[in-house]
Short mmCIF file of N, CA and C in Angstrom, two decimals:
data_model
loop_
_atom_site.label_atom_id
_atom_site.label_comp_id
_atom_site.label_asym_id
_atom_site.label_seq_id
_atom_site.Cartn_x
_atom_site.Cartn_y
_atom_site.Cartn_z
N MET A 254 14.46 -12.38 9.27
CA MET A 254 15.84 -11.11 9.21
C MET A 254 16.64 -11.61 8.51
N SER A 255 17.30 -10.80 7.56
CA SER A 255 18.25 -11.13 6.63
C SER A 255 19.43 -9.65 6.58
N ASP A 256 20.78 -10.39 7.05
CA ASP A 256 21.73 -9.53 7.12
C ASP A 256 21.84 -9.21 5.47
N GLU A 257 21.59 -9.97 4.45
CA GLU A 257 21.96 -10.00 3.05
C GLU A 257 20.98 -8.79 2.21
N TYR A 258 21.27 -7.92 1.81
CA TYR A 258 20.72 -7.03 0.98
C TYR A 258 20.38 -7.98 -0.65
N ASN A 259 18.99 -7.77 -1.15
CA ASN A 259 18.67 -8.41 -2.24
C ASN A 259 19.20 -8.05 -3.30
N GLU A 260 19.13 -7.99 -4.68
CA GLU A 260 19.46 -7.52 -5.85
C GLU A 260 19.16 -6.18 -5.96
N TYR A 261 18.18 -5.67 -5.31
CA TYR A 261 17.11 -4.51 -5.67
C TYR A 261 17.96 -3.87 -4.48
N GLY A 262 19.00 -4.12 -3.64
CA GLY A 262 19.49 -3.29 -2.59
C GLY A 262 18.64 -3.07 -1.47
N ILE A 263 17.57 -4.15 -1.05
CA ILE A 263 16.57 -4.04 -0.03
C ILE A 263 16.63 -5.31 0.61
N ARG A 264 16.81 -5.20 2.09
CA ARG A 264 17.03 -6.23 3.24
C ARG A 264 15.67 -6.14 3.86
N GLN A 265 14.79 -7.11 4.56
CA GLN A 265 14.03 -7.26 5.71
C GLN A 265 15.04 -7.32 6.87
N ILE A 266 14.14 -6.19 7.81
CA ILE A 266 14.75 -6.15 9.34
C ILE A 266 13.71 -6.51 10.01
N GLY A 267 13.99 -6.77 11.46
CA GLY A 267 13.24 -7.64 11.82
C GLY A 267 12.48 -8.83 11.82
N GLU A 268 11.42 -8.91 12.55
CA GLU A 268 10.94 -10.16 12.68
C GLU A 268 9.43 -10.06 11.14
N LYS A 269 9.26 -10.97 10.70
CA LYS A 269 8.01 -10.82 9.95
C LYS A 269 6.76 -10.87 10.86
N ILE A 270 5.67 -10.38 10.89
CA ILE A 270 4.36 -10.53 11.51
C ILE A 270 3.35 -11.23 10.43
N HIS A 271 2.62 -12.44 10.81
CA HIS A 271 1.53 -12.99 10.25
C HIS A 271 0.04 -12.58 10.71
N LEU A 272 -0.45 -11.90 10.18
CA LEU A 272 -2.37 -11.76 10.44
C LEU A 272 -2.99 -12.57 9.52
N ALA A 273 -4.10 -12.38 9.67
CA ALA A 273 -4.76 -13.24 8.88
C ALA A 273 -4.77 -12.76 7.27
N ASN A 274 -4.41 -13.64 6.70
CA ASN A 274 -3.79 -13.66 5.02
C ASN A 274 -3.27 -12.55 4.92
N THR A 275 -2.26 -12.11 6.00
CA THR A 275 -1.51 -10.93 5.21
C THR A 275 -0.21 -10.94 6.39
N ALA A 276 1.08 -10.37 5.45
CA ALA A 276 2.26 -10.51 6.22
C ALA A 276 2.88 -9.33 6.15
N VAL A 277 3.19 -8.92 7.32
CA VAL A 277 3.68 -7.48 7.81
C VAL A 277 5.33 -7.64 8.11
N THR A 278 6.11 -6.64 7.29
CA THR A 278 7.62 -6.85 7.41
C THR A 278 7.76 -5.42 7.35
N ILE A 279 9.09 -5.30 7.85
CA ILE A 279 9.75 -4.01 7.87
C ILE A 279 11.21 -4.22 6.73
N SER A 280 11.21 -3.48 5.99
CA SER A 280 12.55 -3.55 5.12
C SER A 280 13.06 -1.76 5.19
N GLU A 281 14.24 -2.28 4.49
CA GLU A 281 14.98 -0.87 4.57
C GLU A 281 16.12 -1.08 3.14
N LYS A 282 16.22 0.13 2.31
CA LYS A 282 17.10 0.38 1.65
C LYS A 282 18.22 1.01 1.40
N LYS A 283 19.27 0.54 1.13
CA LYS A 283 20.60 1.43 1.02
C LYS A 283 20.67 2.36 0.01
N LYS A 284 20.72 3.86 -0.17
CA LYS A 284 20.56 5.26 -1.13
C LYS A 284 21.78 5.03 -1.42
N ASP A 285 21.84 5.77 -2.61
CA ASP A 285 23.04 5.97 -3.39
C ASP A 285 24.37 7.00 -2.24
N ASP A 286 23.64 8.04 -1.75
CA ASP A 286 24.15 8.67 -0.42
C ASP A 286 24.50 8.01 0.73
N GLY A 287 24.58 6.63 0.67
CA GLY A 287 24.67 5.97 1.73
C GLY A 287 23.77 5.96 2.95
N SER A 288 22.95 6.97 2.92
CA SER A 288 21.65 6.67 3.99
C SER A 288 20.73 5.15 3.54
N THR A 289 20.17 5.19 4.45
CA THR A 289 18.88 4.30 4.09
C THR A 289 17.65 4.54 4.68
N VAL A 290 16.72 3.89 3.75
CA VAL A 290 15.33 4.59 3.98
C VAL A 290 14.42 3.29 4.48
N LYS A 291 13.60 3.24 5.45
CA LYS A 291 12.76 2.04 6.21
C LYS A 291 11.29 2.05 5.83
N TRP A 292 10.59 1.05 5.90
CA TRP A 292 9.09 0.87 5.48
C TRP A 292 8.58 -0.08 5.83
N LEU A 293 7.25 0.06 6.45
CA LEU A 293 6.90 -1.16 6.40
C LEU A 293 5.90 -1.48 5.61
N GLN A 294 5.40 -2.97 4.91
CA GLN A 294 4.86 -3.13 4.35
C GLN A 294 3.76 -4.43 4.34
N PHE A 295 3.02 -4.22 4.00
CA PHE A 295 1.91 -5.42 4.49
C PHE A 295 1.50 -5.94 2.81
N SER A 296 1.45 -7.14 2.77
CA SER A 296 1.49 -8.17 1.81
C SER A 296 0.60 -9.11 1.95
N LYS A 297 -0.32 -9.40 0.70
CA LYS A 297 -1.50 -10.44 0.59
C LYS A 297 -1.53 -11.18 -0.55
N PHE A 298 -1.35 -12.25 -0.63
CA PHE A 298 -1.47 -12.68 -2.13
C PHE A 298 -3.13 -12.66 -2.50
N ASN A 299 -2.93 -12.32 -3.80
CA ASN A 299 -4.30 -12.18 -4.28
C ASN A 299 -4.74 -13.66 -5.29
N LYS A 300 -5.52 -14.45 -5.15
CA LYS A 300 -5.78 -15.66 -5.69
C LYS A 300 -6.29 -15.37 -6.71
N LYS A 301 -7.45 -14.61 -7.15
CA LYS A 301 -7.99 -14.30 -8.43
C LYS A 301 -6.92 -13.36 -9.13
N MET A 302 -6.15 -13.03 -8.57
CA MET A 302 -4.98 -12.26 -10.00
C MET A 302 -3.85 -13.09 -9.99
N ASN A 303 -3.77 -14.26 -9.12
CA ASN A 303 -2.04 -14.84 -9.00
C ASN A 303 -1.12 -13.99 -8.77
N LYS A 304 -1.54 -13.20 -7.88
CA LYS A 304 -0.07 -12.36 -7.75
C LYS A 304 0.01 -11.71 -6.18
N TRP A 305 0.96 -11.45 -5.50
CA TRP A 305 1.44 -10.49 -4.21
C TRP A 305 0.62 -9.12 -4.75
N GLU A 306 -0.05 -8.66 -3.56
CA GLU A 306 -0.28 -7.23 -3.58
C GLU A 306 0.59 -6.45 -2.42
N ASN A 307 1.02 -5.80 -2.64
CA ASN A 307 1.96 -5.00 -1.32
C ASN A 307 1.31 -3.38 -1.20
N PHE A 308 1.14 -3.05 0.17
CA PHE A 308 0.87 -1.73 0.58
C PHE A 308 1.87 -1.21 1.62
N THR A 309 2.26 -0.41 1.23
CA THR A 309 3.37 0.57 2.10
C THR A 309 3.19 1.74 2.95
N LEU A 310 3.88 1.55 4.11
CA LEU A 310 3.50 2.85 4.80
C LEU A 310 5.09 3.24 5.65
N PHE A 311 5.14 4.40 5.13
CA PHE A 311 6.40 5.11 6.11
C PHE A 311 6.52 5.34 7.49
N GLY A 312 7.73 5.92 7.97
CA GLY A 312 7.78 6.26 8.99
C GLY A 312 6.66 7.60 9.40
N SER A 313 6.67 8.54 8.61
CA SER A 313 5.54 9.60 8.71
C SER A 313 4.50 9.45 8.30
N ASP A 314 3.70 8.75 7.59
CA ASP A 314 2.60 7.76 7.64
C ASP A 314 2.34 7.10 9.18
N LEU A 315 3.30 6.59 9.52
CA LEU A 315 2.55 5.71 11.17
C LEU A 315 2.66 6.67 12.13
N GLU A 316 3.37 7.80 12.21
CA GLU A 316 3.37 8.88 13.34
C GLU A 316 2.02 9.52 12.95
N VAL A 317 1.22 9.55 11.76
CA VAL A 317 0.37 10.71 11.79
C VAL A 317 -0.95 9.44 12.01
N LEU A 318 -0.77 7.94 11.51
CA LEU A 318 -1.94 6.92 12.11
C LEU A 318 -1.89 6.66 13.60
N SER A 319 -0.59 6.73 14.31
CA SER A 319 -0.33 6.43 15.58
C SER A 319 -1.21 7.67 16.43
N VAL A 320 -1.33 8.86 16.06
CA VAL A 320 -1.90 10.15 16.61
C VAL A 320 -3.76 9.61 16.74
N LYS A 321 -4.12 9.08 15.40
CA LYS A 321 -5.61 8.70 15.17
C LYS A 321 -5.93 7.48 15.53
N LEU A 322 -5.05 6.74 16.08
CA LEU A 322 -5.47 4.82 16.49
C LEU A 322 -6.18 5.09 17.50
N PRO A 323 -5.98 5.38 18.34
CA PRO A 323 -6.96 5.59 19.87
C PRO A 323 -8.39 5.68 19.29
N SER A 324 -8.89 6.53 18.48
CA SER A 324 -10.14 7.18 18.04
C SER A 324 -10.63 5.96 17.32
N ILE A 325 -10.02 5.25 16.39
CA ILE A 325 -10.29 4.65 15.57
C ILE A 325 -10.17 3.12 16.00
N LEU A 326 -9.64 2.81 16.95
CA LEU A 326 -10.14 1.63 17.75
C LEU A 326 -11.17 1.83 18.75
N GLU A 327 -11.29 3.24 19.29
CA GLU A 327 -12.45 3.37 19.97
C GLU A 327 -13.76 3.12 19.02
N TYR A 328 -13.60 3.81 17.39
CA TYR A 328 -14.75 3.44 17.00
C TYR A 328 -15.27 2.36 16.11
N LEU A 329 -14.13 1.51 16.31
CA LEU A 329 -14.43 0.21 16.07
C LEU A 329 -15.38 -0.40 16.92
N LYS A 330 -14.78 -0.56 18.12
CA LYS A 330 -15.58 -1.22 19.32
C LYS A 330 -16.90 -0.63 19.54
N ASP A 331 -17.65 0.25 19.17
CA ASP A 331 -18.60 1.17 19.87
C ASP A 331 -19.50 1.90 18.58
N GLY A 332 -18.74 1.85 17.75
CA GLY A 332 -19.38 2.92 16.66
C GLY A 332 -19.60 4.32 16.72
N ASN A 333 -18.97 4.50 17.77
CA ASN A 333 -18.71 6.20 17.45
C ASN A 333 -18.32 6.90 16.24
N SER A 334 -18.59 8.35 16.06
CA SER A 334 -17.67 8.73 14.80
C SER A 334 -16.08 9.25 15.25
N CYS A 335 -15.12 8.86 14.65
CA CYS A 335 -13.83 9.20 14.42
C CYS A 335 -13.84 10.67 14.69
#
């Protein structure tokens, strides 16, 4: 976690979570109006392309996903339809 904003006005908040071959971070950016926007980012290094690939989810995305997550997890366990 950093208290400092980078040159793009972004800083990491919270703890970086390491999954298999993927890092998960929460970041925030100060907007011109003084408010902040926060997001969850998955980062994975693509060896073939020799670059980082990022996938971002915002709070509203996570709210929708949280509703479906129990049925998704159940599907992954036993193969029943979502």
